[in-house]
């Protein structure tokens, strides 16, 4: 099975996930958000990159509905632009929405989901978590 | 020494392409390289360069393995490249132009590893090579879905932004399949019409089975040398006019569905900027078709503006022939592309096809009239390389 793989650059992100906190890398010098996490700021080339917890509200940029193996629950994958971190997009499952009602641009909020023993971010429609 | 100023393709070869070859990837690559060397008429003692695609995307075998497999005694230059295939072709051509070798064999192989299709997941002889660090955090999603694809989200993005429809993408799939009917390399040779396309099962909605290349076993190869040496060979040399690429900031397809179109526009500009041609001068067009959305974006980059692809396709569509003729004359993907030959090729089938068409040896599928130029675009935002081939 394909588990998450951690390395020194991504470990702070995954440690956040373990605590149900979405931590996004950010340059301490010029405040540019950096996702996926990297150790050098692409804007000012600073090495001083730290992780900050951010709110997980955002909007759907695009989405798809992959086929899943027989017996597995259906899923929607959505790319979400975060309101709280300019330029940052997070890819995750979108749960609790009628597939035909999903639209590009719809507001969603962060939720958590466990896959292969790892907590990973997922999203739900804003204003209504799944039952 | 004087360095050559032009490189040419003088030999082409390929293995059988199948869903289940019953052989390992190294054997397929050896067979393709052997066929290309035999086609070129170059003695194996004269092959002094070996270049292969050996990247992070389902690796196969490295150049030394091929040297051993074919007993090539005099290799003094080798190189590896990330996919897609034309990246490796450019490494081989540039090695010739730099004087690092005289006759380079370039190979590209692909294998239906357990990680590439739900159907091959349980086969212990198809267990995937260990992959690098999941830098894009997609493993948990793949783990659940098995066949997750960024291209589906790029397709949705295009449909939402530009109003493209499944029928638009269907024209690409049908065109390629119609051309594949006379291509013995092609794995998929059953005719399809729009009704078949629209009824195809979804793999990652809105992307269906007929919008993507199927994972297969197979390999392809060419021999490259200088144009001067090429003139001594048994075939009309096919000259490599130029290469081009575009690598924008934000090329990760999982996060930036805008990136593929942007990269394509930059790649086309860089490619044609290195020649005296413009895209409409081409006789044959091979926009990359690993996914129909990528074909749409390459066509827009080559021939129209962003979002203009659907109209271009509607104007080019021949209902009678079930093919696309761009501007009423330019055939597209005349071998059926990746969609018909499978993912063994990662676009390299289009190179073999263009060589055959330009030589005039494409058999039943030979396009009539005088053919002098072909453009082959190859890949997506994070990894692409495109080329123009010609004969004089
Ligand atoms: Zn900075």
Short mmCIF file of C-alpha atoms and ligand atoms in Angstrom, two decimals:
data_model
loop_
_atom_site.label_atom_id
_atom_site.label_comp_id
_atom_site.label_asym_id
_atom_site.label_seq_id
_atom_site.Cartn_x
_atom_site.Cartn_y
_atom_site.Cartn_z
CA UNK A 1 0.00 0.00 0.00
CA UNK A 2 1.13 3.51 -0.71
CA UNK A 3 1.60 5.15 2.67
CA UNK A 4 2.56 8.70 3.28
CA UNK A 5 6.31 9.18 3.28
CA UNK A 6 7.88 11.79 5.45
CA UNK A 7 11.18 13.55 5.07
CA UNK A 8 12.91 16.42 6.88
CA UNK A 9 11.17 18.98 4.68
CA UNK A 10 7.70 17.57 5.08
CA UNK A 11 7.80 16.30 8.66
CA UNK A 12 6.37 19.54 10.20
CA UNK A 13 3.36 19.27 7.90
CA UNK A 14 2.69 15.67 8.89
CA UNK A 15 3.21 16.36 12.59
CA UNK A 16 0.50 19.00 12.23
CA UNK A 17 -1.78 16.49 10.58
CA UNK A 18 -1.20 14.08 13.48
CA UNK A 19 -2.73 16.78 15.72
CA UNK A 20 -5.51 17.76 13.30
CA UNK A 21 -3.80 21.03 12.55
CA UNK A 22 -3.09 22.25 9.02
CA UNK A 23 0.43 23.70 9.09
CA UNK A 24 1.68 25.49 6.02
CA UNK A 25 5.28 26.54 5.46
CA UNK A 26 5.90 30.29 5.35
CA UNK A 27 8.95 32.45 4.86
CA UNK A 28 9.79 34.28 8.09
CA UNK A 29 11.47 37.10 6.15
CA UNK A 30 9.03 37.98 3.36
CA UNK A 31 5.96 36.06 4.61
CA UNK A 32 5.43 34.16 1.36
CA UNK A 33 3.41 30.99 1.87
CA UNK A 34 5.18 27.88 0.52
CA UNK A 35 3.29 24.71 -0.31
CA UNK A 36 4.37 21.96 -0.72
CA UNK A 37 6.88 22.67 2.06
CA UNK A 38 10.44 23.43 0.99
CA UNK A 39 13.44 24.70 2.86
CA UNK A 40 14.17 27.77 0.73
CA UNK A 41 11.79 30.65 0.06
CA UNK A 42 11.14 30.86 -3.69
CA UNK A 43 10.48 34.59 -3.44
CA UNK A 44 13.41 36.00 -1.42
CA UNK A 45 15.62 32.87 -1.18
CA UNK A 46 15.68 33.00 2.60
CA UNK A 47 16.46 29.81 4.52
CA UNK A 48 14.22 30.90 7.37
CA UNK A 49 11.10 28.91 6.58
CA UNK A 50 8.71 28.02 9.41
CA UNK A 51 5.35 26.33 9.62
CA UNK A 52 2.18 28.12 10.72
CA UNK A 53 -1.19 26.64 11.60
CA UNK A 54 -3.86 28.02 9.30
CA UNK A 55 -7.65 27.90 9.11
CA UNK A 56 -8.86 25.46 6.48
CA UNK A 57 -11.63 27.41 4.80
CA UNK A 58 -11.36 27.84 1.07
CA UNK A 59 -12.87 27.40 -2.36
CA UNK A 60 -12.87 24.53 -4.81
CA UNK A 61 -10.52 25.20 -7.75
CA UNK A 62 -11.24 21.92 -9.55
CA UNK A 63 -12.33 18.40 -8.65
CA UNK A 64 -12.74 14.88 -9.99
CA UNK A 65 -14.42 11.65 -9.05
CA UNK A 66 -11.96 8.74 -9.34
CA UNK A 67 -13.04 5.17 -9.81
CA UNK A 68 -12.38 3.19 -6.65
CA UNK A 69 -11.76 -0.54 -6.18
CA UNK A 70 -14.84 -2.73 -5.76
CA UNK A 71 -16.36 -2.31 -2.33
CA UNK A 72 -14.47 0.88 -1.46
CA UNK A 73 -16.59 3.92 -0.66
CA UNK A 74 -16.89 6.53 -3.42
CA UNK A 75 -14.74 9.61 -3.26
CA UNK A 76 -14.34 13.07 -4.74
CA UNK A 77 -10.93 14.71 -4.87
CA UNK A 78 -10.95 18.48 -4.70
CA UNK A 79 -8.23 21.06 -5.07
CA UNK A 80 -8.94 23.81 -2.58
CA UNK A 81 -7.52 27.35 -2.52
CA UNK A 82 -7.16 28.40 1.12
CA UNK A 83 -8.62 31.75 2.17
CA UNK A 84 -6.06 32.18 4.97
CA UNK A 85 -2.88 31.51 2.99
CA UNK A 86 -2.55 33.43 -0.25
CA UNK A 87 -1.61 31.22 -3.20
CA UNK A 88 -1.81 27.96 -1.25
CA UNK A 89 -3.89 25.09 -2.58
CA UNK A 90 -4.46 21.79 -0.83
CA UNK A 91 -5.57 18.60 -2.52
CA UNK A 92 -7.86 16.37 -0.52
CA UNK A 93 -11.07 14.43 -0.46
CA UNK A 94 -14.35 16.31 -0.47
CA UNK A 95 -16.88 14.55 1.74
CA UNK A 96 -20.49 15.21 2.62
CA UNK A 97 -21.55 16.81 -0.65
CA UNK A 98 -23.89 15.43 -3.28
CA UNK A 99 -21.56 14.77 -6.25
CA UNK A 100 -23.88 16.53 -8.69
CA UNK A 101 -24.01 19.59 -6.45
CA UNK A 102 -20.25 20.15 -6.40
CA UNK A 103 -19.16 23.24 -8.29
CA UNK A 104 -15.90 24.98 -9.01
CA UNK A 105 -15.79 27.93 -6.64
CA UNK A 106 -17.95 26.43 -3.90
CA UNK A 107 -16.88 27.24 -0.32
CA UNK A 108 -15.52 24.36 1.73
CA UNK A 109 -14.02 23.87 5.17
CA UNK A 110 -11.28 21.66 6.56
CA UNK A 111 -12.03 18.31 8.13
CA UNK A 112 -9.85 15.27 8.85
CA UNK A 113 -9.83 11.76 7.54
CA UNK A 114 -7.76 8.70 8.42
CA UNK A 115 -6.15 6.76 5.58
CA UNK A 116 -3.80 3.84 6.29
CA UNK A 117 -3.43 5.04 9.88
CA UNK A 118 -2.49 8.59 8.89
CA UNK A 119 -4.69 11.62 9.51
CA UNK A 120 -4.91 13.64 6.29
CA UNK A 121 -6.83 16.81 5.47
CA UNK A 122 -10.15 16.53 3.72
CA UNK A 123 -12.86 19.07 3.08
CA UNK A 124 -16.60 19.39 3.63
CA UNK A 125 -19.07 21.94 2.29
CA UNK A 126 -18.97 25.07 4.45
CA UNK A 127 -21.80 25.26 6.92
CA UNK A 128 -22.52 21.55 6.99
CA UNK A 129 -20.25 18.71 8.10
CA UNK A 130 -21.08 15.16 7.01
CA UNK A 131 -23.32 13.17 9.30
CA UNK B 1 37.51 18.02 -34.61
CA UNK B 2 34.62 19.67 -36.42
CA UNK B 3 31.33 19.30 -34.70
CA UNK B 4 28.21 18.42 -36.66
CA UNK B 5 25.50 21.05 -36.81
CA UNK B 6 22.53 18.79 -37.48
CA UNK B 7 21.41 15.48 -36.00
CA UNK B 8 19.16 12.98 -37.74
CA UNK B 9 17.23 9.82 -36.93
CA UNK B 10 18.49 6.91 -39.03
CA UNK B 11 16.91 3.87 -37.37
CA UNK B 12 13.70 3.06 -35.55
CA UNK B 13 12.58 -0.02 -33.64
CA UNK B 14 10.03 -1.26 -31.16
CA UNK B 15 9.10 -4.32 -29.15
CA UNK B 16 5.69 -5.91 -29.14
CA UNK B 17 3.30 -3.73 -27.19
CA UNK B 18 0.82 -5.58 -25.03
CA UNK B 19 -1.08 -5.57 -21.77
CA UNK B 20 0.86 -8.60 -20.62
CA UNK B 21 4.13 -9.31 -22.42
CA UNK B 22 5.20 -12.22 -20.23
CA UNK B 23 8.67 -10.65 -20.21
CA UNK B 24 10.43 -8.12 -18.04
CA UNK B 25 11.03 -4.51 -19.04
CA UNK B 26 14.73 -5.13 -19.78
CA UNK B 27 13.91 -7.67 -22.49
CA UNK B 28 11.42 -5.32 -24.15
CA UNK B 29 13.99 -2.53 -24.22
CA UNK B 30 16.69 -4.82 -25.60
CA UNK B 31 14.36 -5.91 -28.39
CA UNK B 32 13.45 -2.33 -29.30
CA UNK B 33 17.09 -1.18 -29.29
CA UNK B 34 18.12 -4.21 -31.34
CA UNK B 35 15.44 -3.44 -33.92
CA UNK B 36 16.48 0.22 -34.16
CA UNK B 37 20.15 -0.65 -34.65
CA UNK B 38 19.28 -3.23 -37.32
CA UNK B 39 17.03 -0.71 -39.08
CA UNK B 40 19.83 1.88 -39.09
CA UNK B 41 22.32 -0.43 -40.77
CA UNK B 42 24.94 0.57 -38.19
CA UNK B 43 27.17 -2.25 -36.93
CA UNK B 44 26.85 -2.86 -33.21
CA UNK B 45 30.58 -2.16 -32.87
CA UNK B 46 29.89 1.38 -34.10
CA UNK B 47 27.25 2.22 -31.50
CA UNK B 48 29.17 4.39 -29.04
CA UNK B 49 26.33 6.13 -27.19
CA UNK B 50 23.39 4.74 -25.19
CA UNK B 51 20.73 7.04 -23.78
CA UNK B 52 17.58 5.93 -22.01
CA UNK B 53 14.63 7.25 -20.11
CA UNK B 54 15.28 6.12 -16.56
CA UNK B 55 13.33 8.50 -14.40
CA UNK B 56 11.30 8.53 -11.25
CA UNK B 57 8.13 7.67 -13.17
CA UNK B 58 8.09 3.86 -13.19
CA UNK B 59 11.79 3.24 -13.85
CA UNK B 60 12.89 0.38 -16.09
CA UNK B 61 16.57 -0.27 -16.94
CA UNK B 62 19.64 1.95 -17.23
CA UNK B 63 22.07 2.25 -20.16
CA UNK B 64 24.63 -0.18 -18.74
CA UNK B 65 21.96 -2.85 -18.63
CA UNK B 66 21.30 -2.30 -22.34
CA UNK B 67 25.02 -2.43 -23.14
CA UNK B 68 25.16 -5.84 -21.46
CA UNK B 69 21.90 -7.00 -23.00
CA UNK B 70 23.04 -6.37 -26.57
CA UNK B 71 26.79 -6.83 -26.09
CA UNK B 72 27.67 -3.37 -27.34
CA UNK B 73 31.48 -3.39 -27.12
CA UNK B 74 32.44 0.23 -27.79
CA UNK B 75 30.13 2.49 -25.81
CA UNK B 76 31.92 5.59 -24.49
CA UNK B 77 28.93 7.84 -23.78
CA UNK B 78 25.71 7.31 -21.89
CA UNK B 79 22.99 9.37 -20.33
CA UNK B 80 19.59 9.06 -18.70
CA UNK B 81 16.57 11.32 -18.80
CA UNK B 82 13.26 11.89 -17.08
CA UNK B 83 10.19 11.06 -19.10
CA UNK B 84 8.56 11.95 -21.39
CA UNK B 85 10.41 10.28 -24.20
CA UNK B 86 11.60 13.24 -26.24
CA UNK B 87 13.69 14.46 -23.29
CA UNK B 88 15.88 11.42 -23.90
CA UNK B 89 15.87 11.94 -27.66
CA UNK B 90 17.18 15.44 -27.12
CA UNK B 91 19.94 14.12 -24.85
CA UNK B 92 20.97 11.67 -27.55
CA UNK B 93 20.89 14.30 -30.30
CA UNK B 94 22.83 16.79 -28.22
CA UNK B 95 25.47 14.17 -27.40
CA UNK B 96 25.97 13.68 -31.13
CA UNK B 97 26.11 17.42 -31.79
CA UNK B 98 28.57 17.95 -28.93
CA UNK B 99 30.84 15.29 -30.34
CA UNK B 100 30.41 12.96 -27.35
CA UNK B 101 29.42 10.06 -29.57
CA UNK B 102 28.82 9.32 -33.24
CA UNK B 103 25.95 6.83 -33.16
CA UNK B 104 23.63 7.02 -30.18
CA UNK B 105 20.86 4.54 -29.55
CA UNK B 106 18.04 6.02 -27.51
CA UNK B 107 15.44 3.78 -25.84
CA UNK B 108 12.23 4.32 -23.96
CA UNK B 109 10.37 1.55 -22.20
CA UNK B 110 7.31 1.37 -20.04
CA UNK B 111 5.93 -1.40 -17.93
CA UNK B 112 2.54 -2.12 -16.44
CA UNK B 113 3.77 -2.02 -12.85
CA UNK B 114 1.45 -2.84 -9.98
CA UNK B 115 1.18 0.83 -9.11
CA UNK B 116 -0.08 1.84 -12.54
CA UNK B 117 -3.33 -0.07 -12.83
CA UNK B 118 -5.86 -1.70 -10.57
CA UNK B 119 -5.68 -4.84 -12.73
CA UNK B 120 -1.94 -5.33 -12.18
CA UNK B 121 -1.95 -4.62 -8.45
CA UNK B 122 -2.05 -8.25 -7.35
CA UNK B 123 0.64 -9.63 -9.70
CA UNK B 124 3.81 -10.35 -7.67
CA UNK B 125 5.91 -10.21 -10.86
CA UNK B 126 4.73 -6.65 -11.43
CA UNK B 127 5.60 -5.23 -8.05
CA UNK B 128 6.62 -1.61 -8.56
CA UNK B 129 10.16 -0.44 -7.93
CA UNK B 130 10.46 1.56 -4.73
CA UNK B 131 9.38 5.11 -5.36
CA UNK B 132 10.93 8.27 -4.03
CA UNK B 133 9.47 10.41 -1.25
CA UNK B 134 5.83 11.28 -2.06
CA UNK B 135 6.64 14.99 -2.39
CA UNK B 136 3.11 15.93 -3.44
CA UNK B 137 1.27 14.21 -0.60
CA UNK B 138 -0.85 12.16 -2.95
CA UNK B 139 -0.16 8.68 -1.55
CA UNK B 140 -3.12 8.69 0.88
CA UNK B 141 -5.48 9.54 -1.98
CA UNK B 142 -3.93 7.01 -4.37
CA UNK B 143 -4.11 4.43 -1.63
CA UNK B 144 -7.86 4.75 -1.59
CA UNK B 145 -8.63 5.26 -5.25
CA UNK B 146 -5.88 3.29 -6.99
CA UNK B 147 -6.25 5.24 -10.20
CA UNK B 148 -6.21 8.86 -9.17
CA UNK B 149 -5.25 11.33 -11.81
CA UNK B 150 -4.40 15.01 -11.82
CA UNK B 151 -5.34 15.19 -15.51
CA UNK B 152 -9.00 14.66 -14.65
CA UNK B 153 -8.95 17.82 -12.56
CA UNK B 154 -7.18 19.71 -15.36
CA UNK B 155 -9.95 18.53 -17.70
CA UNK B 156 -12.67 19.71 -15.29
CA UNK B 157 -10.88 23.04 -14.99
CA UNK B 158 -10.89 23.48 -18.80
CA UNK B 159 -14.55 22.53 -19.06
CA UNK B 160 -15.47 24.97 -16.32
CA UNK B 161 -13.40 27.83 -17.71
CA UNK B 162 -13.86 27.45 -21.43
CA UNK B 163 -17.09 25.53 -21.82
CA UNK B 164 -15.43 22.54 -23.49
CA UNK B 165 -17.64 19.46 -23.61
CA UNK B 166 -17.10 15.73 -23.57
CA UNK B 167 -17.99 15.73 -27.28
CA UNK B 168 -15.00 18.02 -27.91
CA UNK B 169 -12.65 15.64 -26.15
CA UNK B 170 -14.37 12.74 -27.88
CA UNK B 171 -13.26 14.03 -31.29
CA UNK B 172 -9.64 13.63 -30.20
CA UNK B 173 -10.20 10.07 -28.98
CA UNK B 174 -12.11 9.08 -32.12
CA UNK B 175 -9.58 10.67 -34.50
CA UNK B 176 -6.77 8.76 -32.88
CA UNK B 177 -8.65 5.48 -32.86
CA UNK B 178 -9.61 5.85 -36.52
CA UNK B 179 -5.96 6.30 -37.44
CA UNK B 180 -4.95 3.34 -35.26
CA UNK B 181 -7.03 0.93 -37.33
CA UNK B 182 -4.13 0.62 -39.81
CA UNK B 183 -1.31 0.72 -37.26
CA UNK B 184 0.06 -2.73 -36.40
CA UNK B 185 1.76 -1.31 -33.28
CA UNK B 186 -1.55 -0.15 -31.86
CA UNK B 187 -3.09 -2.16 -29.08
CA UNK B 188 -6.57 -0.72 -29.53
CA UNK B 189 -7.86 -1.19 -33.07
CA UNK B 190 -11.63 -1.44 -32.69
CA UNK B 191 -13.38 1.54 -34.32
CA UNK B 192 -15.17 3.89 -31.95
CA UNK B 193 -17.80 6.52 -32.62
CA UNK B 194 -19.14 9.32 -30.47
CA UNK B 195 -21.74 7.08 -28.85
CA UNK B 196 -19.00 4.66 -27.74
CA UNK B 197 -16.93 7.51 -26.39
CA UNK B 198 -19.78 8.97 -24.38
CA UNK B 199 -20.66 5.54 -22.97
CA UNK B 200 -17.11 4.69 -21.84
CA UNK B 201 -16.70 4.02 -18.11
CA UNK B 202 -15.38 6.84 -15.97
CA UNK B 203 -11.88 6.39 -14.56
CA UNK B 204 -11.73 9.73 -12.78
CA UNK B 205 -14.79 11.72 -13.76
CA UNK B 206 -14.88 13.69 -16.05
CA UNK B 207 -12.06 11.57 -17.50
CA UNK B 208 -13.17 8.27 -19.00
CA UNK B 209 -11.34 5.16 -20.12
CA UNK B 210 -11.14 6.61 -23.65
CA UNK B 211 -9.56 9.88 -22.50
CA UNK B 212 -6.38 8.23 -21.27
CA UNK B 213 -3.63 5.89 -22.37
CA UNK B 214 -3.77 2.40 -20.91
CA UNK B 215 -0.79 1.03 -18.98
CA UNK B 216 1.04 -1.49 -21.16
CA UNK B 217 4.35 -3.31 -21.55
CA UNK B 218 6.53 -2.13 -24.39
CA UNK B 219 9.60 -0.27 -25.59
CA UNK B 220 10.71 1.85 -28.53
CA UNK B 221 14.10 3.03 -29.73
CA UNK B 222 15.89 5.09 -32.38
CA UNK B 223 19.45 5.53 -33.61
CA UNK B 224 20.66 9.13 -33.92
CA UNK B 225 23.76 10.40 -35.70
CA UNK B 226 24.96 13.50 -37.53
CA UNK B 227 23.20 14.41 -40.77
CA UNK B 228 26.49 13.99 -42.60
CA UNK B 229 26.87 10.38 -41.43
CA UNK B 230 23.16 9.77 -41.89
CA UNK B 231 23.47 10.31 -45.63
CA UNK B 232 25.41 7.02 -45.86
CA UNK B 233 22.57 4.98 -44.34
CA UNK B 234 19.86 2.88 -45.99
CA UNK B 235 17.01 5.31 -45.28
CA UNK B 236 16.12 8.92 -45.98
CA UNK B 237 17.56 10.70 -42.94
CA UNK B 238 14.94 12.42 -40.80
CA UNK B 239 16.46 15.65 -39.54
CA UNK B 240 15.82 16.90 -36.01
CA UNK B 241 15.18 20.60 -36.57
CA UNK B 242 14.88 21.77 -32.97
CA UNK B 243 13.74 20.99 -29.46
CA UNK B 244 11.69 23.17 -27.14
CA UNK B 245 10.40 23.08 -23.56
CA UNK B 246 8.44 25.17 -21.13
CA UNK B 247 8.81 24.84 -17.37
CA UNK B 248 6.70 27.42 -15.53
CA UNK B 249 6.84 28.17 -11.83
CA UNK B 250 4.02 26.13 -10.33
CA UNK B 251 4.26 23.13 -12.62
CA UNK B 252 2.87 20.56 -10.19
CA UNK B 253 -0.27 19.26 -11.84
CA UNK B 254 -1.88 18.29 -8.56
CA UNK B 255 -1.99 21.94 -7.50
CA UNK B 256 -1.91 23.99 -10.69
CA UNK B 257 -4.36 22.93 -13.38
CA UNK B 258 -3.46 26.14 -15.25
CA UNK B 259 0.14 25.02 -15.63
CA UNK B 260 -0.20 22.57 -18.52
CA UNK B 261 -1.60 25.15 -20.91
CA UNK B 262 0.95 27.74 -19.87
CA UNK B 263 3.82 25.29 -20.26
CA UNK B 264 2.54 24.22 -23.67
CA UNK B 265 2.41 27.81 -24.91
CA UNK B 266 5.93 28.47 -23.70
CA UNK B 267 7.21 25.21 -25.16
CA UNK B 268 5.70 25.90 -28.56
CA UNK B 269 7.12 29.42 -28.59
CA UNK B 270 10.58 28.16 -27.63
CA UNK B 271 10.45 25.34 -30.18
CA UNK B 272 9.36 27.37 -33.18
CA UNK B 273 11.53 30.31 -32.11
CA UNK B 274 14.54 28.08 -32.81
CA UNK B 275 13.47 27.50 -36.43
CA UNK B 276 12.16 29.50 -39.39
CA UNK B 277 8.86 27.58 -39.28
CA UNK B 278 5.53 28.46 -37.76
CA UNK B 279 3.08 25.80 -36.55
CA UNK B 280 0.75 26.18 -39.55
CA UNK B 281 3.69 25.36 -41.87
CA UNK B 282 3.67 21.77 -40.60
CA UNK B 283 2.44 18.91 -42.75
CA UNK B 284 1.73 16.59 -39.82
CA UNK B 285 0.79 17.31 -36.19
CA UNK B 286 1.37 15.02 -33.22
CA UNK B 287 0.09 16.82 -30.13
CA UNK B 288 0.76 14.66 -27.07
CA UNK B 289 -2.20 12.50 -26.16
CA UNK B 290 -1.40 10.76 -22.89
CA UNK B 291 -4.72 12.35 -21.92
CA UNK B 292 -7.17 14.07 -24.26
CA UNK B 293 -7.02 17.22 -22.11
CA UNK B 294 -3.30 17.48 -22.86
CA UNK B 295 -4.01 17.19 -26.59
CA UNK B 296 -6.54 19.99 -26.25
CA UNK B 297 -3.99 22.21 -24.49
CA UNK B 298 -1.20 21.43 -26.98
CA UNK B 299 -3.53 22.16 -29.90
CA UNK B 300 -4.45 25.49 -28.36
CA UNK B 301 -0.77 26.31 -27.87
CA UNK B 302 0.10 25.35 -31.44
CA UNK B 303 -2.79 26.73 -33.42
CA UNK B 304 -5.14 29.04 -31.55
CA UNK B 305 -5.63 30.94 -28.32
CA UNK B 306 -6.32 29.72 -24.78
CA UNK B 307 -9.80 28.20 -24.77
CA UNK B 308 -9.94 28.11 -28.57
CA UNK B 309 -9.40 24.35 -28.76
CA UNK B 310 -13.05 23.27 -28.94
CA UNK B 311 -13.75 25.55 -31.91
CA UNK B 312 -10.55 24.40 -33.66
CA UNK B 313 -11.69 20.79 -33.23
CA UNK B 314 -15.22 21.46 -34.45
CA UNK B 315 -13.84 23.14 -37.59
CA UNK B 316 -11.38 20.28 -38.18
CA UNK B 317 -13.81 17.41 -37.66
CA UNK B 318 -14.78 15.24 -40.64
CA UNK B 319 -17.92 13.29 -39.78
CA UNK B 320 -17.55 11.16 -42.93
CA UNK B 321 -14.01 10.07 -42.19
CA UNK B 322 -14.19 10.25 -38.36
CA UNK B 323 -10.88 12.10 -38.27
CA UNK B 324 -9.62 15.60 -37.63
CA UNK B 325 -8.00 17.60 -40.41
CA UNK B 326 -6.64 20.77 -38.93
CA UNK B 327 -7.39 23.73 -41.18
CA UNK B 328 -8.98 21.22 -43.52
CA UNK B 329 -5.65 19.65 -44.44
CA UNK B 330 -3.29 18.75 -41.59
CA UNK B 331 -3.74 15.20 -40.23
CA UNK B 332 -3.23 14.69 -36.52
CA UNK B 333 -1.82 11.69 -34.63
CA UNK B 334 -1.71 9.46 -37.71
CA UNK B 335 -0.69 6.34 -35.75
CA UNK B 336 -3.35 6.70 -33.10
CA UNK B 337 -0.99 8.04 -30.48
CA UNK B 338 -0.68 6.94 -26.89
CA UNK B 339 -4.44 6.52 -26.74
CA UNK B 340 -4.12 3.59 -29.16
CA UNK B 341 -0.58 2.32 -28.58
CA UNK B 342 -0.74 2.62 -24.80
CA UNK B 343 1.49 4.21 -22.24
CA UNK B 344 4.54 2.24 -23.37
CA UNK B 345 5.30 5.11 -25.61
CA UNK B 346 4.82 8.28 -23.60
CA UNK B 347 4.65 10.04 -26.93
CA UNK B 348 7.48 8.17 -28.60
CA UNK B 349 5.15 6.32 -30.92
CA UNK B 350 4.57 9.71 -32.52
CA UNK B 351 8.30 10.01 -33.23
CA UNK B 352 8.41 6.57 -34.86
CA UNK B 353 5.27 7.40 -36.81
CA UNK B 354 6.56 10.77 -38.01
CA UNK B 355 9.80 9.11 -39.15
CA UNK B 356 7.83 6.50 -41.09
CA UNK B 357 5.52 9.10 -42.65
CA UNK B 358 8.41 11.38 -43.62
CA UNK B 359 10.39 8.47 -45.06
CA UNK B 360 7.25 7.47 -46.96
CA UNK B 361 7.23 3.98 -45.45
CA UNK B 362 4.06 4.10 -43.33
CA UNK B 363 2.36 1.41 -45.41
CA UNK B 364 -1.43 1.35 -45.27
CA UNK B 365 -1.57 4.53 -43.28
CA UNK B 366 0.83 6.56 -45.43
CA UNK B 367 -0.57 10.07 -45.81
CA UNK B 368 -0.61 11.11 -49.46
CA UNK B 369 1.06 14.14 -50.97
CA UNK B 370 4.39 15.71 -50.25
CA UNK B 371 5.30 15.51 -46.56
CA UNK B 372 8.28 17.48 -45.31
CA UNK B 373 7.65 18.45 -41.71
CA UNK B 374 6.08 17.14 -38.52
CA UNK B 375 5.69 18.72 -35.10
CA UNK B 376 5.60 16.40 -32.09
CA UNK B 377 4.73 17.87 -28.72
CA UNK B 378 5.42 15.73 -25.73
CA UNK B 379 4.42 15.75 -22.09
CA UNK B 380 2.86 18.13 -19.59
CA UNK B 381 3.77 21.11 -17.44
CA UNK B 382 6.40 19.64 -15.15
CA UNK B 383 8.04 17.53 -17.81
CA UNK B 384 7.80 18.22 -21.53
CA UNK B 385 9.95 18.37 -24.62
CA UNK B 386 8.78 18.92 -28.14
CA UNK B 387 10.47 18.61 -31.50
CA UNK B 388 10.15 19.29 -35.22
CA UNK B 389 11.30 16.64 -37.68
CA UNK B 390 11.88 17.18 -41.39
CA UNK B 391 13.08 15.65 -44.62
CA UNK B 392 14.30 17.65 -47.55
ZN1 LIG C 1 10.89 34.91 1.54
#
